PDB file of C-alpha atoms in Angstrom:
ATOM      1  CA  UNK A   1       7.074  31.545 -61.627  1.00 35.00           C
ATOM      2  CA  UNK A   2       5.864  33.872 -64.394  1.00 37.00           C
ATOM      3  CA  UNK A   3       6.050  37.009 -65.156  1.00 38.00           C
ATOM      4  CA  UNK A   4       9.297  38.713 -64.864  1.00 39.00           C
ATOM      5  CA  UNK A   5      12.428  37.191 -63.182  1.00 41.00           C
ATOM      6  CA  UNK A   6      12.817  38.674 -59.771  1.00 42.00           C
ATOM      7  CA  UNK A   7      16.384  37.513 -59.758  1.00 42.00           C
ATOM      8  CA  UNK A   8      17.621  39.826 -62.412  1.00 44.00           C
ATOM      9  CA  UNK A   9      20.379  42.122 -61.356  1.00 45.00           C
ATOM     10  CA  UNK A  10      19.378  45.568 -62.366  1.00 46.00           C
ATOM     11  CA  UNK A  11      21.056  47.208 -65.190  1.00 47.00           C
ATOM     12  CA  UNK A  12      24.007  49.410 -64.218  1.00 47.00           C
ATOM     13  CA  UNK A  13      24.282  47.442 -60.757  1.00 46.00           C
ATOM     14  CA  UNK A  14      27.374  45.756 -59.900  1.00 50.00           C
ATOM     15  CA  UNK A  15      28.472  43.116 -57.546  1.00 48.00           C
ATOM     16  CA  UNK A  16      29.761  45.399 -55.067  1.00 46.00           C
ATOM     17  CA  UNK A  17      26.606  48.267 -55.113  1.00 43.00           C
ATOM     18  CA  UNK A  18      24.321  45.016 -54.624  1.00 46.00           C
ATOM     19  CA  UNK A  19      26.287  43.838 -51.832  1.00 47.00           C
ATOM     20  CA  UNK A  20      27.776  46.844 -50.162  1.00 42.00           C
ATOM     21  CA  UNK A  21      24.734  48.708 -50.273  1.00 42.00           C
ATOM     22  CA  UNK A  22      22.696  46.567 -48.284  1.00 44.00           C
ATOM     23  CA  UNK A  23      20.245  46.000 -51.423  1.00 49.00           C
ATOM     24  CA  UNK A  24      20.854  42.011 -51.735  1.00 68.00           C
ATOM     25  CA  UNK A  25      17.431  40.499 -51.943  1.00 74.00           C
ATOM     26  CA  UNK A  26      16.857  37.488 -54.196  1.00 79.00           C
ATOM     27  CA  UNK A  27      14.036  35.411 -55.209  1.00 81.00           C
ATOM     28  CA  UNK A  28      13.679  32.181 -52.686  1.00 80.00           C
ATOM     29  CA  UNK A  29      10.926  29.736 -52.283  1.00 75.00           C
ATOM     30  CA  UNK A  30      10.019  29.409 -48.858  1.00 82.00           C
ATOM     31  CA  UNK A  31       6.790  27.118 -48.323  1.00 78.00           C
ATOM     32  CA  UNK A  32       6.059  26.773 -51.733  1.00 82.00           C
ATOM     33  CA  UNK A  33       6.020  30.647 -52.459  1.00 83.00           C
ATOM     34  CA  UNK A  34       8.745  32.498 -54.121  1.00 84.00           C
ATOM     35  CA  UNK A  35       9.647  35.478 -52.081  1.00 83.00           C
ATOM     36  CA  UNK A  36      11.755  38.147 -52.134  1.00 85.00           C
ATOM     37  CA  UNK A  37      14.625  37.939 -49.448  1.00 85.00           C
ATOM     38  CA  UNK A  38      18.403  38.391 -48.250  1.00 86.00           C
ATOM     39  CA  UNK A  39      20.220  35.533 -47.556  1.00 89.00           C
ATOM     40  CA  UNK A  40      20.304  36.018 -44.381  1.00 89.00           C
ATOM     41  CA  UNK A  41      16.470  35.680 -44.160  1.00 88.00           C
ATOM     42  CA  UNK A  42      15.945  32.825 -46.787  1.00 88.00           C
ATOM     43  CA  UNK A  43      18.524  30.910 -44.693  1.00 92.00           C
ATOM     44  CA  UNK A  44      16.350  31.584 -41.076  1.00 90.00           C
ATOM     45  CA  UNK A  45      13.163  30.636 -43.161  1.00 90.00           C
ATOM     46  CA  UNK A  46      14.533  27.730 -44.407  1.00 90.00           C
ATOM     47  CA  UNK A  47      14.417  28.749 -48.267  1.00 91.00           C
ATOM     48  CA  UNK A  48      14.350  25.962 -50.731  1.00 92.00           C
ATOM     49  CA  UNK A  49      18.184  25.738 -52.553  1.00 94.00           C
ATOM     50  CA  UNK A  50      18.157  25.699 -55.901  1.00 93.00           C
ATOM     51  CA  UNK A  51      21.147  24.274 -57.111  1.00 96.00           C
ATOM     52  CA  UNK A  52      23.425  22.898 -54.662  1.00 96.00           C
ATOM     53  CA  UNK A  53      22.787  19.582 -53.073  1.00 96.00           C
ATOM     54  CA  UNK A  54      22.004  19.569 -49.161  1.00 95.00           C
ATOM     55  CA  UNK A  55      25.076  17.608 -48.730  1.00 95.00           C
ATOM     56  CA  UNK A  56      27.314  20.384 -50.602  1.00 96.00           C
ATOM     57  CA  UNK A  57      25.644  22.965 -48.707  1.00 97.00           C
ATOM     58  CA  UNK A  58      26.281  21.737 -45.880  1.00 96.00           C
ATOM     59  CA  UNK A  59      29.486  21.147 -46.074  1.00 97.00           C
ATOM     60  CA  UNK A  60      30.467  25.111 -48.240  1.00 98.00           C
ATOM     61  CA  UNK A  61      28.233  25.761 -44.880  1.00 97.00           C
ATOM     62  CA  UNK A  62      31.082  24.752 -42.530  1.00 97.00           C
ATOM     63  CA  UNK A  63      33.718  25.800 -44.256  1.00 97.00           C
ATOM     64  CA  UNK A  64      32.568  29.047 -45.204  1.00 97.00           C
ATOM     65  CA  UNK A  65      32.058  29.489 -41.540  1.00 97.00           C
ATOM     66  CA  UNK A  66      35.605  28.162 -40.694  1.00 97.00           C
ATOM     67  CA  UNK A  67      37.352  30.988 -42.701  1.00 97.00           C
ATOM     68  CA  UNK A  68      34.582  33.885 -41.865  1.00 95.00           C
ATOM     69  CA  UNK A  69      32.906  33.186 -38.422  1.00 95.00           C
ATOM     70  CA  UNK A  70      29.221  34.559 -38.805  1.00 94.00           C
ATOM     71  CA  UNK A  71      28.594  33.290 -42.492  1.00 95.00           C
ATOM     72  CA  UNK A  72      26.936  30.758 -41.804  1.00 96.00           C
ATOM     73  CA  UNK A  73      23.909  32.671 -40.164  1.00 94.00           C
ATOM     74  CA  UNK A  74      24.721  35.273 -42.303  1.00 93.00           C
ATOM     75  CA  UNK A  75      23.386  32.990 -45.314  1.00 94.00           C
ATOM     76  CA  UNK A  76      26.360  32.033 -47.371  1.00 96.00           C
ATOM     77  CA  UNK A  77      24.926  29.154 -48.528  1.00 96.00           C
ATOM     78  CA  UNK A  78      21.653  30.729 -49.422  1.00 94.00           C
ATOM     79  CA  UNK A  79      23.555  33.424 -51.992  1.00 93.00           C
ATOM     80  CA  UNK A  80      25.815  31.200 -53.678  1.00 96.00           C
ATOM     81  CA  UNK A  81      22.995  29.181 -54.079  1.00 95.00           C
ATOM     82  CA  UNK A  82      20.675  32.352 -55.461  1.00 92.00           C
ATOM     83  CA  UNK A  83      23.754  33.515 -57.828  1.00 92.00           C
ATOM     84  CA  UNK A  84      24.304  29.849 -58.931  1.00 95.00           C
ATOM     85  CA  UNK A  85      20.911  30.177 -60.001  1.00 93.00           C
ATOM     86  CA  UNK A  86      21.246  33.669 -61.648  1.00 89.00           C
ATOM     87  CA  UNK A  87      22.743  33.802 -65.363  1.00 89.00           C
ATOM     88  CA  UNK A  88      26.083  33.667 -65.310  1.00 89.00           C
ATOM     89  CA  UNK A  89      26.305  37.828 -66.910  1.00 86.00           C
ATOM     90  CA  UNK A  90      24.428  38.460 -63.706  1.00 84.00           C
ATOM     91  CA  UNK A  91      26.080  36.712 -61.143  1.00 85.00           C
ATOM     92  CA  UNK A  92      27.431  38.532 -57.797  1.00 86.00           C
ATOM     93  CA  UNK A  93      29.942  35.656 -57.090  1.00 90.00           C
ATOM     94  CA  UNK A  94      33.427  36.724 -57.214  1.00 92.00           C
ATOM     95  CA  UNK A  95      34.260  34.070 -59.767  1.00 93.00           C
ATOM     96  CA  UNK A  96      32.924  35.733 -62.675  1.00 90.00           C
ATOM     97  CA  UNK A  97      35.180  38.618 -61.643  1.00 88.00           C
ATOM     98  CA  UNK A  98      38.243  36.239 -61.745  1.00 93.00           C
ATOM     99  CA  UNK A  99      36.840  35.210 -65.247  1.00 88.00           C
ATOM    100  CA  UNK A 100      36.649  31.431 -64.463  1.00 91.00           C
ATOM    101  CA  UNK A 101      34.279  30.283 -66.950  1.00 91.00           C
ATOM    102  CA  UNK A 102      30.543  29.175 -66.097  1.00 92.00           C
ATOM    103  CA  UNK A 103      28.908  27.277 -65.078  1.00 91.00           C
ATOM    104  CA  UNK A 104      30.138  28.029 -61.584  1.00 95.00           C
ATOM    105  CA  UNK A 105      28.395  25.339 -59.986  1.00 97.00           C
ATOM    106  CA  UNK A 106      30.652  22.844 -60.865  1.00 96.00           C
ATOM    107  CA  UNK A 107      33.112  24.478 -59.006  1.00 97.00           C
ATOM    108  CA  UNK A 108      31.791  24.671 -55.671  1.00 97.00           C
ATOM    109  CA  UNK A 109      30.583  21.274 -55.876  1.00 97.00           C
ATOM    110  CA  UNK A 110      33.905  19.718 -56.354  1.00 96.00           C
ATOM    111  CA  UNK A 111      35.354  21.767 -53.978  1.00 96.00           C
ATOM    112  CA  UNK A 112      32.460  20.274 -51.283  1.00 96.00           C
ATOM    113  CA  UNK A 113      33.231  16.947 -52.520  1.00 95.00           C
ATOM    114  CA  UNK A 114      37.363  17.164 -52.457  1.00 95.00           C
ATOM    115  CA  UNK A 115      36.976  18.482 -48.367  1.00 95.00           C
ATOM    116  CA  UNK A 116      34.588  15.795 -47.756  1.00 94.00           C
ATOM    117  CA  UNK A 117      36.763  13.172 -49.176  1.00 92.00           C
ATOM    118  CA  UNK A 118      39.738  14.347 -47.449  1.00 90.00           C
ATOM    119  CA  UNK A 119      38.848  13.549 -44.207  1.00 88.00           C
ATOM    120  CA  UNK A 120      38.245  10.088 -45.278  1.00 80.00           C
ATOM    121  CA  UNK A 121      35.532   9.762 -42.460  1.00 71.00           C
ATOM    122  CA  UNK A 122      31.325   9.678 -41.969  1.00 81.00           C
ATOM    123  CA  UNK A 123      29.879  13.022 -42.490  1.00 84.00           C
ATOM    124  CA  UNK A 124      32.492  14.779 -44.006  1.00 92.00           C
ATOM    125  CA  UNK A 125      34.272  17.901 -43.011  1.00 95.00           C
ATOM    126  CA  UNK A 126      31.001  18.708 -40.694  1.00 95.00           C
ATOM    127  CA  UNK A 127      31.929  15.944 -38.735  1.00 95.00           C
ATOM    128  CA  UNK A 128      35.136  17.381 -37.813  1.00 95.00           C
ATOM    129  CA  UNK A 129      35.783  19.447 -34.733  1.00 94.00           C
ATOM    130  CA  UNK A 130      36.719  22.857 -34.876  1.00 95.00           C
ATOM    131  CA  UNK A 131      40.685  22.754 -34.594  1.00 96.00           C
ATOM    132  CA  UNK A 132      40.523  19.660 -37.249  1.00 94.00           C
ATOM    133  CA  UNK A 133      38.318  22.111 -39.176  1.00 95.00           C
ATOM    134  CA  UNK A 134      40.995  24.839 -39.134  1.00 95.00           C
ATOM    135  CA  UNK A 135      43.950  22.610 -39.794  1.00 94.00           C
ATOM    136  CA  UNK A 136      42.622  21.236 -43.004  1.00 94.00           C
ATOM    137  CA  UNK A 137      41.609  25.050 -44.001  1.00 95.00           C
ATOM    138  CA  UNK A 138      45.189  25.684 -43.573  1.00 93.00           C
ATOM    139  CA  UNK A 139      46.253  23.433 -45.647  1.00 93.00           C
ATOM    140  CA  UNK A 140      43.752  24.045 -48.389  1.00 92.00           C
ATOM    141  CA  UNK A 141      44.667  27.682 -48.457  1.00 91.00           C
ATOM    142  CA  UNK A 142      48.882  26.774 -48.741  1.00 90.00           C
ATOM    143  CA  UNK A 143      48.253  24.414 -51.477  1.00 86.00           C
ATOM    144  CA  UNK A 144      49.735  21.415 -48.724  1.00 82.00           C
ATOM    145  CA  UNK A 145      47.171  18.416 -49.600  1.00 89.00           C
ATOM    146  CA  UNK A 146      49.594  17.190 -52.482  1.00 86.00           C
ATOM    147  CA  UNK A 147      47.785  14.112 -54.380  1.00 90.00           C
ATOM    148  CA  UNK A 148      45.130  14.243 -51.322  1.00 92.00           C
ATOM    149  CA  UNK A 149      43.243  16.929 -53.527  1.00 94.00           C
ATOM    150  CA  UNK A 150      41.917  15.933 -56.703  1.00 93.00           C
ATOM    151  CA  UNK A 151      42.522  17.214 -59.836  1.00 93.00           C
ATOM    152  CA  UNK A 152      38.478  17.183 -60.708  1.00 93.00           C
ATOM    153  CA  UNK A 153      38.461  19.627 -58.412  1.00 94.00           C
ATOM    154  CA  UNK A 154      39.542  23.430 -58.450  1.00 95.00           C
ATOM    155  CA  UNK A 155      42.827  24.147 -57.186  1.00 94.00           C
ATOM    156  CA  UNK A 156      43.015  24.013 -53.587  1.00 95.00           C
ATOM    157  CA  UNK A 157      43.984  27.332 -53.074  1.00 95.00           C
ATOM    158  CA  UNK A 158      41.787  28.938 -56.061  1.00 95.00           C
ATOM    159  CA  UNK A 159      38.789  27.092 -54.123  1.00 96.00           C
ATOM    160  CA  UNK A 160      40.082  28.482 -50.309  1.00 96.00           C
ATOM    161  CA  UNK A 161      40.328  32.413 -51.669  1.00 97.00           C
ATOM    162  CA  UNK A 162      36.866  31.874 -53.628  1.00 97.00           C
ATOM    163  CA  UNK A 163      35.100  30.630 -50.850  1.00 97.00           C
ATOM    164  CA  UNK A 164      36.677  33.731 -48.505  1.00 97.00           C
ATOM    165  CA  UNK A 165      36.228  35.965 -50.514  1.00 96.00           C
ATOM    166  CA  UNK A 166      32.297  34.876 -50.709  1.00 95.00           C
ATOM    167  CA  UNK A 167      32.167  34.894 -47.329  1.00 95.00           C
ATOM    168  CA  UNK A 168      33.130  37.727 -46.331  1.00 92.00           C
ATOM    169  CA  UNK A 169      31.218  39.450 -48.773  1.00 88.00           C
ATOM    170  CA  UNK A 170      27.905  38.028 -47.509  1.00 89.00           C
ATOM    171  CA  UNK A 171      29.122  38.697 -43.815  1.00 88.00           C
ATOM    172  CA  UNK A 172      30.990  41.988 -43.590  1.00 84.00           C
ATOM    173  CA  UNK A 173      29.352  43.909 -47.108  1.00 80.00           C
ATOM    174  CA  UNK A 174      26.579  45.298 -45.634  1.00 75.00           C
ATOM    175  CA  UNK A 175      25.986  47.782 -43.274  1.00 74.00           C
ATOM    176  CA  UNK A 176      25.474  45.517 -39.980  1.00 77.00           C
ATOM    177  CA  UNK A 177      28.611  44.119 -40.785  1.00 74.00           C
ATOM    178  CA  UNK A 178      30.522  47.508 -41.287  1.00 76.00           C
ATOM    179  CA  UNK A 179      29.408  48.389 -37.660  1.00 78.00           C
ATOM    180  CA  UNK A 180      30.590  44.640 -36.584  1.00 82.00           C
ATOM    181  CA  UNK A 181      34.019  45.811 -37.641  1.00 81.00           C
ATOM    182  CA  UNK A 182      33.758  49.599 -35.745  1.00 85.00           C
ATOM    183  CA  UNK A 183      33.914  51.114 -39.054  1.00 84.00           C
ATOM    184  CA  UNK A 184      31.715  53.891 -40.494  1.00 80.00           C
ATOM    185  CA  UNK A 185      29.587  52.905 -43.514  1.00 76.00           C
ATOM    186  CA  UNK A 186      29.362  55.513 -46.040  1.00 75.00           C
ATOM    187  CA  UNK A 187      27.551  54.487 -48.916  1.00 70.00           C
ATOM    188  CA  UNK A 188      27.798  56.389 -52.485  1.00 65.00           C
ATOM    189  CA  UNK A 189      23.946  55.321 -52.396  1.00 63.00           C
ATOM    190  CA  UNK A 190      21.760  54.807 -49.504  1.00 62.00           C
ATOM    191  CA  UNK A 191      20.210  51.690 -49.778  1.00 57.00           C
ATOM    192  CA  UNK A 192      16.386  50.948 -50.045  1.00 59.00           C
ATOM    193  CA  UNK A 193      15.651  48.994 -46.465  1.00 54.00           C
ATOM    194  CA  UNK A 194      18.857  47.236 -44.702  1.00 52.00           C
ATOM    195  CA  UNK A 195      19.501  43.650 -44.557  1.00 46.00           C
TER     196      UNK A 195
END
């Protein structure tokens, strides 16, 4: 890439100025040029990931969608992917706020993995219908798989509130999705263009 890394947070920023204030624009390559983007747009340009495997992403993909309806589009996959990327001292995911230890990656792969292996079928937890989709979110979230979740993975309901938590932010921190919800955005700081 050269040059300076685009995908630096900027000093004094923190996760929740970045997100709430509409300024969440990361480095993606799209076509073989790296481009400056939200989520939301490196997802609808099909932006190259980074880290996560296509499988894992598709499946964080369906479950992130499952407990936040919209983050999908919104490009959940695309910022956990970007902040996966980031150094860990400059990463917007809420895990380094819970001070699990990097790298974070590992986490949200073996969370993909354990819900793809619990439905014991082809194609994973996308292959399961909606209702089948919400059952076994249920169950993640009340710690109910037992031995069904294994122990290479995050705890079950550790990985459920993570995943929420990430996908919500992407959906509902920004301005759009403060007028989704009927409520007023006030920001301490306008932001630079909206997202």
């Amino acid at each position: 890439m050269g040059g300076s890394d685009d995908r630096a947070v900027p000093a004094g920023w923190t996760r929740r100025s970045l997100i709430g204030g509409g300024a969440l624009a990361f480095t993606y390559l799209v076509a073989g040029r790296w481009r400056r983007l939200t989520p939301r747009e490196a997802r609808a340009e099909g932006a190259a990931l980074r880290v996560l495997s296509v499988d894992d992403a598709r499946t964080l993909e369906a479950a992130g969608e499952t407990l936040a309806p919209g983050a999908a589009r919104a490009g959940l996959v695309h910022y956990l992917d970007a902040q996966l990327a980031a150094e860990p001292a400059e990463s917007l995911l809420i895990l380094r706020y819970l001070d699990v230890p990097p790298p974070h990656a590992d986490f949200y792969r073996s969370g993909a993995t354990a819900l793809d292996r619990l439905t014991g079928g082809k194609g994973g937890f996308t292959a399961l219908d909606a209702s089948a989709r919400q059952a076994l979110i249920g169950k993640l979230a009340a710690g109910g798989l037992g031995k069904a979740w294994p122990s290479s993975a995050p705890p079950a309901p550790l990985f459920h509130f993570v995943l929420r938590a990430d996908a919500v932010d992407v959906l509902y921190g920004t301005p759009e999705g403060f007028a989704r919800l009927g409520i007023d955005y006030v920001p301490h700081i306008e932001p630079l263009r909206p997202w």
